[in-house]
PDB file of C-alpha atoms in Angstrom:
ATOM      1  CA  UNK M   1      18.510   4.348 -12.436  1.00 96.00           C
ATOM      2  CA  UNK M   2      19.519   0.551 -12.165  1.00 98.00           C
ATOM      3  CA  UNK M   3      16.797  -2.139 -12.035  1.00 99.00           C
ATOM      4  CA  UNK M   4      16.751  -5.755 -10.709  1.00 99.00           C
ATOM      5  CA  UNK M   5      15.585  -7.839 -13.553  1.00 99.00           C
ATOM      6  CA  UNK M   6      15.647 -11.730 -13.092  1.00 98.00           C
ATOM      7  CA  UNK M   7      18.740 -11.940 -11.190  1.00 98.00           C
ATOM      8  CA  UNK M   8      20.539  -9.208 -13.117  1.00 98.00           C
ATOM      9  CA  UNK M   9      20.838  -5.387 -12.289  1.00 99.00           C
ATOM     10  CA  UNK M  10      20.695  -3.577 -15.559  1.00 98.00           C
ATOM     11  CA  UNK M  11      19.772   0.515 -16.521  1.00 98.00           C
ATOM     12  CA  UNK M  12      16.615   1.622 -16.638  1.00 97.00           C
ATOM     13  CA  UNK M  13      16.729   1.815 -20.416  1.00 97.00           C
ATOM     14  CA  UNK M  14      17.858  -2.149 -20.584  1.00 97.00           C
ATOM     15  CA  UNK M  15      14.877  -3.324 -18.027  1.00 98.00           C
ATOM     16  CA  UNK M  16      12.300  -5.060 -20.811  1.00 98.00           C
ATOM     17  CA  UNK M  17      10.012  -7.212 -20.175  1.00 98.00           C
ATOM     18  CA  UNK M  18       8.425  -9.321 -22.563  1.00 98.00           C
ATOM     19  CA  UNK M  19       4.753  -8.591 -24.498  1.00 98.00           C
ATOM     20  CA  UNK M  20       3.641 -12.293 -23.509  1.00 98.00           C
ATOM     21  CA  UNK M  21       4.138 -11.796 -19.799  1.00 98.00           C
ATOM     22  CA  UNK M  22       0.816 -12.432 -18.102  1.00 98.00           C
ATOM     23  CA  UNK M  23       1.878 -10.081 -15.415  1.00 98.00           C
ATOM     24  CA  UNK M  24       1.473  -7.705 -18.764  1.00 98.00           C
ATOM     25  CA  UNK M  25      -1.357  -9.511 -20.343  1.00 97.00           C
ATOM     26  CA  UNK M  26      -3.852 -10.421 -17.536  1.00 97.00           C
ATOM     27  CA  UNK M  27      -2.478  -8.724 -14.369  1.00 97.00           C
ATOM     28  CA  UNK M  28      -1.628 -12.230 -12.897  1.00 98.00           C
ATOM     29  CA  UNK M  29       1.058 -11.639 -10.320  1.00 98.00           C
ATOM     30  CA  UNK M  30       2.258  -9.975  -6.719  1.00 99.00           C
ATOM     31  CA  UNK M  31       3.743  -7.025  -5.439  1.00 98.00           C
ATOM     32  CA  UNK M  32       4.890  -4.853  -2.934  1.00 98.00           C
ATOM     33  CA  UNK M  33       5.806  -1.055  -2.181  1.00 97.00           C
ATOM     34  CA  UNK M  34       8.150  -0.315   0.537  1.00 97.00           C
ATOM     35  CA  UNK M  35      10.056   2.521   2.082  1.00 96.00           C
ATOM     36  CA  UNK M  36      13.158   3.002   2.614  1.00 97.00           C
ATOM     37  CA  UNK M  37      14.108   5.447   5.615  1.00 96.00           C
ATOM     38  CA  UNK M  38      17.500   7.263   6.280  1.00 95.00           C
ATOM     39  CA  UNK M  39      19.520   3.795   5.678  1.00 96.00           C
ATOM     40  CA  UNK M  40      17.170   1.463   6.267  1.00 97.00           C
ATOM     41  CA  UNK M  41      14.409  -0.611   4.757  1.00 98.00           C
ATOM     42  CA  UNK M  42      11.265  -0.477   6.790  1.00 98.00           C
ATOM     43  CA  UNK M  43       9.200  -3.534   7.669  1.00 98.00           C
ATOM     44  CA  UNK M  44      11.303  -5.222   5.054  1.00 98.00           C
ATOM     45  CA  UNK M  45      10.897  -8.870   6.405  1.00 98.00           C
ATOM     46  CA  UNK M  46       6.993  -8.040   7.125  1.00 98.00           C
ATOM     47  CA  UNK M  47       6.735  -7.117   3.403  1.00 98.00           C
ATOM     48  CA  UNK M  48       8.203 -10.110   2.100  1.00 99.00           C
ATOM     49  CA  UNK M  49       5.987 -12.104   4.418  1.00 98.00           C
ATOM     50  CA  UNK M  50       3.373 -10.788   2.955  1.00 98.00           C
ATOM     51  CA  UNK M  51       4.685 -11.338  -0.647  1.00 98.00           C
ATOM     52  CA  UNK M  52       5.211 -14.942  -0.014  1.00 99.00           C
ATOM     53  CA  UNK M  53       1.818 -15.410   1.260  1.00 98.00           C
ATOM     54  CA  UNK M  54       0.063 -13.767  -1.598  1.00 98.00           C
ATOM     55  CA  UNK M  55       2.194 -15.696  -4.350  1.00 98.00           C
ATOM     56  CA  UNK M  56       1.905 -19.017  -2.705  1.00 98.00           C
ATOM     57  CA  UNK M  57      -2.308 -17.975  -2.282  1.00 98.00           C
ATOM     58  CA  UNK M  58      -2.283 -17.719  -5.966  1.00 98.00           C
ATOM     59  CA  UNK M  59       0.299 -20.623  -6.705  1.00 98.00           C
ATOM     60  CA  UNK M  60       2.825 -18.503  -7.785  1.00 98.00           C
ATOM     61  CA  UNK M  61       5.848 -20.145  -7.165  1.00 98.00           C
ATOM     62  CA  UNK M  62       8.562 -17.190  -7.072  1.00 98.00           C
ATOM     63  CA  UNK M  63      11.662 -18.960  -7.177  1.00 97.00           C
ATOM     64  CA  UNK M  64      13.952 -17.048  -4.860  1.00 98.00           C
ATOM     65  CA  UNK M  65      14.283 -17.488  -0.926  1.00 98.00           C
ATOM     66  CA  UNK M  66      13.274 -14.636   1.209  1.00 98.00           C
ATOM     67  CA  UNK M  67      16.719 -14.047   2.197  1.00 98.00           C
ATOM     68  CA  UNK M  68      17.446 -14.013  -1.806  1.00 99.00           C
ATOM     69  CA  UNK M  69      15.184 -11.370  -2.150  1.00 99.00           C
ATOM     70  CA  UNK M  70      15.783  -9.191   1.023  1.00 98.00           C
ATOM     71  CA  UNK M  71      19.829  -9.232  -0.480  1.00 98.00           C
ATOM     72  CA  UNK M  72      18.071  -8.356  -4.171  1.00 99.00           C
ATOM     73  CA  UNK M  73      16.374  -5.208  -2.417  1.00 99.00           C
ATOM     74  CA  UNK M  74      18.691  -3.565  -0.292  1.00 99.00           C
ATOM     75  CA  UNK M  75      21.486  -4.293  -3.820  1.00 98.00           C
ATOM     76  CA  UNK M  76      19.307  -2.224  -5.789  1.00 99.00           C
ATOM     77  CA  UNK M  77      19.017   0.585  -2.993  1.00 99.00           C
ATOM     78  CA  UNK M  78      22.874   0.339  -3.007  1.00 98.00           C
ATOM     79  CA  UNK M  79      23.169   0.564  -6.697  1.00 98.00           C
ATOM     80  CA  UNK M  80      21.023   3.422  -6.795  1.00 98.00           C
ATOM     81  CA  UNK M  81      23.185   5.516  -3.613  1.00 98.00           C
ATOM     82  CA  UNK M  82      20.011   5.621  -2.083  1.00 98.00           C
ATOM     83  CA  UNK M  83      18.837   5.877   1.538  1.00 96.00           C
ATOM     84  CA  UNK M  84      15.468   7.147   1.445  1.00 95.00           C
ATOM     85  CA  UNK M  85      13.269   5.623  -1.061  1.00 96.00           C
ATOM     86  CA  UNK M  86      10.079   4.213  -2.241  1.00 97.00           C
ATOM     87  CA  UNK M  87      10.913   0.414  -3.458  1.00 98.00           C
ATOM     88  CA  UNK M  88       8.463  -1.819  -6.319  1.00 98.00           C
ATOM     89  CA  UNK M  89       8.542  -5.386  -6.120  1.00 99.00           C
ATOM     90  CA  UNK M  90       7.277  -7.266  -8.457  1.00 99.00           C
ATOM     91  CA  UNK M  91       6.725 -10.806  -9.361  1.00 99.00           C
ATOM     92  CA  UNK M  92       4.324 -11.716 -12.368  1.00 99.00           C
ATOM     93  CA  UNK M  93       3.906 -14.962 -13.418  1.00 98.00           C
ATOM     94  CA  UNK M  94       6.074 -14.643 -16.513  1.00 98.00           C
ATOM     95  CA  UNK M  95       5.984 -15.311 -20.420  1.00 98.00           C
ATOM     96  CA  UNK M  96       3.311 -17.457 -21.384  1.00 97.00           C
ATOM     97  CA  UNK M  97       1.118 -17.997 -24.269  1.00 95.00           C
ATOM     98  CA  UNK M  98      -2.051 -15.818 -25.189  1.00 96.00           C
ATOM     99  CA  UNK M  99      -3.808 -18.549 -23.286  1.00 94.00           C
ATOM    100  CA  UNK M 100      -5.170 -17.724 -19.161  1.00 94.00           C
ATOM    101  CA  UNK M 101      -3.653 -21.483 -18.062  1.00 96.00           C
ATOM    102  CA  UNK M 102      -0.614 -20.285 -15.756  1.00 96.00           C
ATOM    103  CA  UNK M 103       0.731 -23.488 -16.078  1.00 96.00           C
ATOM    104  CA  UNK M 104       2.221 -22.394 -19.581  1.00 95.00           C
ATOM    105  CA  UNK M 105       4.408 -19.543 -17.729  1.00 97.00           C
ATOM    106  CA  UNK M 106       7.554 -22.080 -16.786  1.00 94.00           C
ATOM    107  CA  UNK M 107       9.195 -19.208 -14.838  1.00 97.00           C
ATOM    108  CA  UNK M 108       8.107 -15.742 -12.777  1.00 99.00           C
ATOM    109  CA  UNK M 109       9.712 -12.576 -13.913  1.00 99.00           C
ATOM    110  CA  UNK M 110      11.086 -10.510 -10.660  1.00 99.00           C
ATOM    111  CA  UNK M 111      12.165  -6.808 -11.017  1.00 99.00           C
ATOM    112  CA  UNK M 112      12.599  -4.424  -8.687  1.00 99.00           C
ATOM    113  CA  UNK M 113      12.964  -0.495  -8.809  1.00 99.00           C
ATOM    114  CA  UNK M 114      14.192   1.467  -6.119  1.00 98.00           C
ATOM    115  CA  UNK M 115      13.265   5.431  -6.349  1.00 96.00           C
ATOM    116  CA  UNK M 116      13.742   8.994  -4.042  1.00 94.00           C
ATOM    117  CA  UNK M 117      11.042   9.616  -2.830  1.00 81.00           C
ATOM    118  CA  UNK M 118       9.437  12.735  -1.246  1.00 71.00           C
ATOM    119  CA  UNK M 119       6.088  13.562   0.215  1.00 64.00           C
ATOM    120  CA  UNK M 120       3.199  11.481  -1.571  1.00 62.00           C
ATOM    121  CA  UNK M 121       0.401  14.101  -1.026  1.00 64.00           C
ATOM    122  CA  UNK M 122       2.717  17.358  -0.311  1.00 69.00           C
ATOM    123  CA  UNK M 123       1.835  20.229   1.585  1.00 75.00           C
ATOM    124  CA  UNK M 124      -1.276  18.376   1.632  1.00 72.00           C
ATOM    125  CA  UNK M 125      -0.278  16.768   5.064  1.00 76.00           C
ATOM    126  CA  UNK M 126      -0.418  20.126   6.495  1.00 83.00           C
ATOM    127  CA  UNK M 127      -3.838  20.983   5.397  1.00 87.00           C
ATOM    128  CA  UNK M 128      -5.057  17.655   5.036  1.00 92.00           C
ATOM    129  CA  UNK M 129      -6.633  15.713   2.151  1.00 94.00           C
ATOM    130  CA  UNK M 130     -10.177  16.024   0.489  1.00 96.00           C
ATOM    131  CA  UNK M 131     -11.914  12.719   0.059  1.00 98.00           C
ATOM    132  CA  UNK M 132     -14.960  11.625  -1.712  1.00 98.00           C
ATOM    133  CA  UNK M 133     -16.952   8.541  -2.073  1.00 98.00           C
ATOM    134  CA  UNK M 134     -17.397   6.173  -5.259  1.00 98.00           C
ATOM    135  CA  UNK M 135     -20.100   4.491  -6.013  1.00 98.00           C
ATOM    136  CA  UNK M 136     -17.392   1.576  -7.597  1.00 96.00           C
ATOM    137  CA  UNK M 137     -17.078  -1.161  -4.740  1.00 97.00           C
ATOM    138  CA  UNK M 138     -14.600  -2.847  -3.307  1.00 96.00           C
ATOM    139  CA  UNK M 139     -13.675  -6.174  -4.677  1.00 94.00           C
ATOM    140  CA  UNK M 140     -15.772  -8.729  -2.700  1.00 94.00           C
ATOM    141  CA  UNK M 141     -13.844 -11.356  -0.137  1.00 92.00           C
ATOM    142  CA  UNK M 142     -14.575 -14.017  -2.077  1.00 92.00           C
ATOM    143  CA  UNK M 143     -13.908 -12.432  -5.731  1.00 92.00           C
ATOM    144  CA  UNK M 144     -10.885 -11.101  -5.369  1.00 91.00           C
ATOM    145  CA  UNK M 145      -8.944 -12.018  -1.152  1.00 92.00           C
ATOM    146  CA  UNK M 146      -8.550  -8.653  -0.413  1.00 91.00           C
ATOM    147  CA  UNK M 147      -4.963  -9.792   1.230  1.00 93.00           C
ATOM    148  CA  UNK M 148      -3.580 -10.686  -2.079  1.00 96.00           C
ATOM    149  CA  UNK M 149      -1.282  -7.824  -2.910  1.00 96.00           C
ATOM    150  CA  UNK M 150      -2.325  -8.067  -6.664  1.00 96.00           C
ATOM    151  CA  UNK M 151      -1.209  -6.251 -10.387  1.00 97.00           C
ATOM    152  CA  UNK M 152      -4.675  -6.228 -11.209  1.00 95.00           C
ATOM    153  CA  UNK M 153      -5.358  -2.960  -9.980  1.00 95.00           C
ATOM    154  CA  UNK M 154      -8.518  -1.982 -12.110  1.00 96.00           C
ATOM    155  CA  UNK M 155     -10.711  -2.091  -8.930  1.00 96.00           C
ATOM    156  CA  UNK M 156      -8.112   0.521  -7.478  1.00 96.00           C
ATOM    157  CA  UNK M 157      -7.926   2.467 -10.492  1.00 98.00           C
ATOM    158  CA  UNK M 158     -11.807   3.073 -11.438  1.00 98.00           C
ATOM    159  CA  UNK M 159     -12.128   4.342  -7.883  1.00 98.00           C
ATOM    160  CA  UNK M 160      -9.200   7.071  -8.554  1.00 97.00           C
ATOM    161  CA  UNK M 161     -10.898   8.169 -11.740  1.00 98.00           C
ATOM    162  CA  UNK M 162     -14.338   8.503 -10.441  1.00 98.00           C
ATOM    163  CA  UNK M 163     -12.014  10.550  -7.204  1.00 98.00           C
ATOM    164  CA  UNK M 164     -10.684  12.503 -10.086  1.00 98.00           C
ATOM    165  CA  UNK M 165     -13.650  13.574 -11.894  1.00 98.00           C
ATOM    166  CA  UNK M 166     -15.075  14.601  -8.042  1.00 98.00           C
ATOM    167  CA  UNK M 167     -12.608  16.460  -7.581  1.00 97.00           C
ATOM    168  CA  UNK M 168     -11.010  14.559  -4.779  1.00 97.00           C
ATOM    169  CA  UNK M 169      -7.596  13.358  -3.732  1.00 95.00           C
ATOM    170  CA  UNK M 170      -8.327  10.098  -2.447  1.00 96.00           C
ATOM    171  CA  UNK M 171     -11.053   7.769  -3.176  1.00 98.00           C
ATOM    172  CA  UNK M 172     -13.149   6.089  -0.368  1.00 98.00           C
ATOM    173  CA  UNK M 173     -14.633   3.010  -1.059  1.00 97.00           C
ATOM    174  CA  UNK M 174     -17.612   0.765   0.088  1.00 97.00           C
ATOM    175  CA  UNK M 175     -17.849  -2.948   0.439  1.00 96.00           C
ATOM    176  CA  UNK M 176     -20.913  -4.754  -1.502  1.00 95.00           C
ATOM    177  CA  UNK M 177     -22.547  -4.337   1.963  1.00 95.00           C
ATOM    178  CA  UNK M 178     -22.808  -0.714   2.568  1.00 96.00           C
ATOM    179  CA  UNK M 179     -19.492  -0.551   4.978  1.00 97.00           C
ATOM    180  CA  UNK M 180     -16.465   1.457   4.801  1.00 98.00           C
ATOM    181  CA  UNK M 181     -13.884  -0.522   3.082  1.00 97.00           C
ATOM    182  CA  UNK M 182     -10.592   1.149   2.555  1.00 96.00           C
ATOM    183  CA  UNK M 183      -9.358   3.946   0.166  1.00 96.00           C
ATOM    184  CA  UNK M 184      -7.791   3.432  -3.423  1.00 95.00           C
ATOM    185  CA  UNK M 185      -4.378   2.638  -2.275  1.00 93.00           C
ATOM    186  CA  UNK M 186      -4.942   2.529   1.554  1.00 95.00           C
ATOM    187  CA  UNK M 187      -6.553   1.845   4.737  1.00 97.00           C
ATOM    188  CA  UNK M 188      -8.519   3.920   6.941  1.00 98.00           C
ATOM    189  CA  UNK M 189      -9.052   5.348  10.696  1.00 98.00           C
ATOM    190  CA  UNK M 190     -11.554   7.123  12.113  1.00 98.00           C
ATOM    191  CA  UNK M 191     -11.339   8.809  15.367  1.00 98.00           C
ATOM    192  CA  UNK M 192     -14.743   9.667  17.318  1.00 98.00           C
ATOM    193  CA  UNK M 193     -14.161  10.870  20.995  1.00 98.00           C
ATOM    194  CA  UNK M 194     -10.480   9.759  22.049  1.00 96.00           C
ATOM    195  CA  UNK M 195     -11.261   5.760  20.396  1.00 98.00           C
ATOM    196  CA  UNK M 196      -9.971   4.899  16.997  1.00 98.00           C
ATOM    197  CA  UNK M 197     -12.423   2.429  14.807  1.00 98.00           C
ATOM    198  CA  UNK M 198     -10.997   1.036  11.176  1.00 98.00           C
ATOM    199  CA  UNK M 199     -12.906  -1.460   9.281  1.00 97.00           C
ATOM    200  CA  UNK M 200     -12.066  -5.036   9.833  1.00 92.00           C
ATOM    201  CA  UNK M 201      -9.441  -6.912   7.294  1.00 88.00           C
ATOM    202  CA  UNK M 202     -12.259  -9.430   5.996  1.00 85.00           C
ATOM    203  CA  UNK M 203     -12.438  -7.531   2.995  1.00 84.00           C
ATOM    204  CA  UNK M 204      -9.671  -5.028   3.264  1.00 90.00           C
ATOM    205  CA  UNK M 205      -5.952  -5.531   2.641  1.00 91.00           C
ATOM    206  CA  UNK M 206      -4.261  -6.133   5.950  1.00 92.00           C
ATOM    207  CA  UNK M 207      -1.697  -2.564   5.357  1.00 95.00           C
ATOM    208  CA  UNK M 208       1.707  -3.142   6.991  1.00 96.00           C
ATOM    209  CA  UNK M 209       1.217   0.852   7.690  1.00 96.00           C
ATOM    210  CA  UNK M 210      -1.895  -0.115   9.407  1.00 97.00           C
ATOM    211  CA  UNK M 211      -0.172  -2.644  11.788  1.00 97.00           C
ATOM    212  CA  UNK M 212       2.321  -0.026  12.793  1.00 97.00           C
ATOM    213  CA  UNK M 213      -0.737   2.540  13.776  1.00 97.00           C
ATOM    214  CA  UNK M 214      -2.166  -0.247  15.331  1.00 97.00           C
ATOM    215  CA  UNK M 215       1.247  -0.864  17.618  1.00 96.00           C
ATOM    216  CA  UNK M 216       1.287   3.113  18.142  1.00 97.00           C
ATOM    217  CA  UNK M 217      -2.024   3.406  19.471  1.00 96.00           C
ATOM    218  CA  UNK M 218      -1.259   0.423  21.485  1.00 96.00           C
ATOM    219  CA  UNK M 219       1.895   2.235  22.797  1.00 96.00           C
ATOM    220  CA  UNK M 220       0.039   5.173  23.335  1.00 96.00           C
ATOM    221  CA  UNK M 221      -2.764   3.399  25.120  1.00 96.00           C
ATOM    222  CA  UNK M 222      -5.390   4.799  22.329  1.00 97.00           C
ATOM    223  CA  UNK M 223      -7.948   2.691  22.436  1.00 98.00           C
ATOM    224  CA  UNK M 224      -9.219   1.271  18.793  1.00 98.00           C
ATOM    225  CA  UNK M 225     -11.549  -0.985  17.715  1.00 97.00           C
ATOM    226  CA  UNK M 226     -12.170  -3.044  14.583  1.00 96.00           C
ATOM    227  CA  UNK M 227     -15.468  -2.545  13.344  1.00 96.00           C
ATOM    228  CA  UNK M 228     -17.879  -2.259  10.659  1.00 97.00           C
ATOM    229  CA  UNK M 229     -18.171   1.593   9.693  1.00 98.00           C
ATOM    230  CA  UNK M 230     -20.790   3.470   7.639  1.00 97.00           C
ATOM    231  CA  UNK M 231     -21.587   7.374   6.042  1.00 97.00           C
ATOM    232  CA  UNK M 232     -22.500   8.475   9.710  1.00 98.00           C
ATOM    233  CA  UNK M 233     -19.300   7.384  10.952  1.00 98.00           C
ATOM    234  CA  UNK M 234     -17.153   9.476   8.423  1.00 98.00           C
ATOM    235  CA  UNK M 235     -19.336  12.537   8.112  1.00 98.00           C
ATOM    236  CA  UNK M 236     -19.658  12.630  12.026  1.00 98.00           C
ATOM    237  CA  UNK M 237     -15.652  11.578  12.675  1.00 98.00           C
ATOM    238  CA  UNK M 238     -13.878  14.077  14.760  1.00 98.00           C
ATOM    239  CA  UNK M 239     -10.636  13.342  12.502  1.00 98.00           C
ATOM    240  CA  UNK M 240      -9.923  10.748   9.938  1.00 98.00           C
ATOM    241  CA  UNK M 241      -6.886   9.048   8.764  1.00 97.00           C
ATOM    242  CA  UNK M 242      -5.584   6.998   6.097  1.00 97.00           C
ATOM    243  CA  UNK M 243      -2.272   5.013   5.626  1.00 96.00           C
ATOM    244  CA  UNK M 244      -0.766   3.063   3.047  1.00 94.00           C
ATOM    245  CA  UNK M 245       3.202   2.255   2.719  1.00 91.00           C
ATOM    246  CA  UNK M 246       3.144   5.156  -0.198  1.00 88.00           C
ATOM    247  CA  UNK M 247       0.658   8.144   1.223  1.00 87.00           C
ATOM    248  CA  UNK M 248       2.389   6.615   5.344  1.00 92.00           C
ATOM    249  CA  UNK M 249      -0.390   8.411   7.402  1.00 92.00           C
ATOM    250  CA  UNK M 250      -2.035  11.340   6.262  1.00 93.00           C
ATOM    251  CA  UNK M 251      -5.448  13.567   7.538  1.00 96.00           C
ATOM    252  CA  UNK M 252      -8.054  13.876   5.705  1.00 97.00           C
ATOM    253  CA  UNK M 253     -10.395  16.551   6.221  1.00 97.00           C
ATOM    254  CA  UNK M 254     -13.169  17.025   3.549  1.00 98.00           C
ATOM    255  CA  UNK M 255     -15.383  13.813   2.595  1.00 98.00           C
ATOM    256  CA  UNK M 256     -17.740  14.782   0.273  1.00 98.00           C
ATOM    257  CA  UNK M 257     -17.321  18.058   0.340  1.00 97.00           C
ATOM    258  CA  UNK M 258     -17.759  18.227   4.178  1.00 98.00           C
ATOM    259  CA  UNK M 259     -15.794  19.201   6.407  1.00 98.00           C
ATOM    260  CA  UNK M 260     -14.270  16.358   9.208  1.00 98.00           C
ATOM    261  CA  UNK M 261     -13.869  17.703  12.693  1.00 96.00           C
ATOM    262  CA  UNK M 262     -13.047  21.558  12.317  1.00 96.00           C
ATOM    263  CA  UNK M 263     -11.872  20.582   8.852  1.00 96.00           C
ATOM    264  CA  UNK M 264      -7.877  20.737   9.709  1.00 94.00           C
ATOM    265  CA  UNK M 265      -5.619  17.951  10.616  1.00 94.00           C
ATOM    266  CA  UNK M 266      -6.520  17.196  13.879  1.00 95.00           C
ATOM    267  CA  UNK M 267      -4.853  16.324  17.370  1.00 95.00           C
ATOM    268  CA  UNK M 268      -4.638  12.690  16.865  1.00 94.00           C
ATOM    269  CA  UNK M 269      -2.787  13.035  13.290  1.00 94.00           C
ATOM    270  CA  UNK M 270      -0.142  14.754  14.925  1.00 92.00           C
ATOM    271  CA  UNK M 271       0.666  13.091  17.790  1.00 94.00           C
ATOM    272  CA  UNK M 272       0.416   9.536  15.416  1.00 95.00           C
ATOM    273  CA  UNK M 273       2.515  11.098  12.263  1.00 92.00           C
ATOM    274  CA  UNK M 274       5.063  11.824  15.059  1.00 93.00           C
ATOM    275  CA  UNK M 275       5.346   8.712  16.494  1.00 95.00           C
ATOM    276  CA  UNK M 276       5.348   7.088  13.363  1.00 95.00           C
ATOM    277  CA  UNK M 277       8.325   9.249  12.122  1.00 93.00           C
ATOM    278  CA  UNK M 278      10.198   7.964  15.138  1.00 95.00           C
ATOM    279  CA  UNK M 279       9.739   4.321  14.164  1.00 95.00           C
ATOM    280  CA  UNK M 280      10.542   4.871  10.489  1.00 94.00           C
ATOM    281  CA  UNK M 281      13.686   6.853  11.452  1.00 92.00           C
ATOM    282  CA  UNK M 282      14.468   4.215  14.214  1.00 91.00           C
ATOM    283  CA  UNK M 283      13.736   0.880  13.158  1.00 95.00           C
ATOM    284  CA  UNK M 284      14.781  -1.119  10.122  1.00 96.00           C
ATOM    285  CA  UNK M 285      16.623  -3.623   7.766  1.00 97.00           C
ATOM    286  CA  UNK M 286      20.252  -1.396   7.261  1.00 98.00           C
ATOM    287  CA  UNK M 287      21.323  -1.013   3.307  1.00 98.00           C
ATOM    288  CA  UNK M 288      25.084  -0.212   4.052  1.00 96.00           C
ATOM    289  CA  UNK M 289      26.826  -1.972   6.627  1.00 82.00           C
TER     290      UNK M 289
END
């Protein structure tokens, strides 16, 4: 495997980064995950957008044009011989002292690693995912902006351990008031009598996967609605979804132990994993031209 490391592509074994890196020490810095489809990078340019906004939110300066970095990506596919893959972009703020002041980090550290990548959940897809509820919540709004793409992860990751210790495959979280946030590395649908409803973005990251279901359903003249969501809505859904850039759009159907709908992916899934597949094989930033 060959890594982008600050301008350099180097072997896995050669990619160090350094102990004072407050990317390392304090979670300070940005990234993204992306996929890579049959040749070409998808959403690339709406996942450096992204990028840019949530390092310049947090005064990250990264240091490289977005043009730099879309050539820096689709190198490291080609260095790899990849064309379908699961890319890591990463910007901390770099070395520093011990101190929290990121003005004592003069430059960011960039890598990138670009893997094969299969199924996230498996022959889960088929038979859909089992979900439960944690009582950790979400990071509030004005805490943590929710549309910072973030390394500190520790919100994310207490909700997958209390999901593992359930017994679950996917956490679900809550907001600080009572609503349906998003899951522990993705957003969430639920579909109740031919409309979808997914929580609004106030306190949820704004998924790139969740703009493309939103464009499908649009397409497909499903209607959907933003909206705050609750325990009745999930328990009583006829099918739930969730989507991330990682897990793309999988069913789930047990929350809590209950079943969702008839407690199989459902209708809607199918029709909405298939149009997605056509965009993802379709559409996209070509690696080898």
């Amino acid at each position: 495997m060959i890594i982008y490391l600050d301008g350099e592509f180097v072997p896995r074994e050669e990619a160090k980064v350094s102990v004072f890196d407050h990317g390392l020490l304090y979670g300070d810095g940005v990234f993204e995950g992306i996929r890579a489809y049959g040749g070409r990078v998808f959403r690339l340019h709406e996942h450096l957008d992204r990028l840019y906004d949530s390092a310049k939110t947090i005064d990250l300066d990264i240091g490289m044009t977005k043009d730099e970095m879309s050539k820096a990506v689709l190198e490291t596919l080609r260095r790899n011989e990849l064309s379908d893959a699961y890319i890591r972009l990463v910007v901390t703020r770099g070395v520093g002292d011990l101190g929290l002041d990121p003005r004592k980090c003069s430059k960011p550290t960039i890598f990138i690693i670009a893997t094969g990548w299969g199924a996230m959940y498996g022959d889960l897809y088929e038979k859909g995912l089992s979900a439960v509820t944690v009582s950790v919540r979400r990071n509030p709004a004005d805490a943590l902006p929710p549309n910072v793409k973030s390394l500190n992860y520790l919100n994310n990751i207490l909700a997958k351990i209390e999901a593992n210790y359930k017994g679950g495959d996917e956490a679900i979280f809550f907001d600080t008031n009572g609503y349906v946030a998003e899951g522990s590395g993705d957003n969430i649908f639920v579909v109740k009598n031919g409309t979808m409803f997914t929580p609004h973005t106030l306190n949820n990251l704004r998924g790139i996967t969740r703009l493309v279901l939103l464009e499908i359903a649009g397409e497909m003249g499903i209607p959907v609605r933003e909206q705050n969501l609750g325990y009745f809505d999930l328990y009583s859904a006829d099918e739930v979804l969730v989507t991330g850039s990682a897990a793309e759009i999988a069913p789930v159907t047990v929350i809590d132990g209950r079943k969702i709908g008839t407690g199989k992916p459902g209708p809607f899934a199918s029709q909405l994993v298939e149009a997605f597949r056509t965009k993802t094989n379709g559409e996209g930033t070509e690696i080898y031209k």
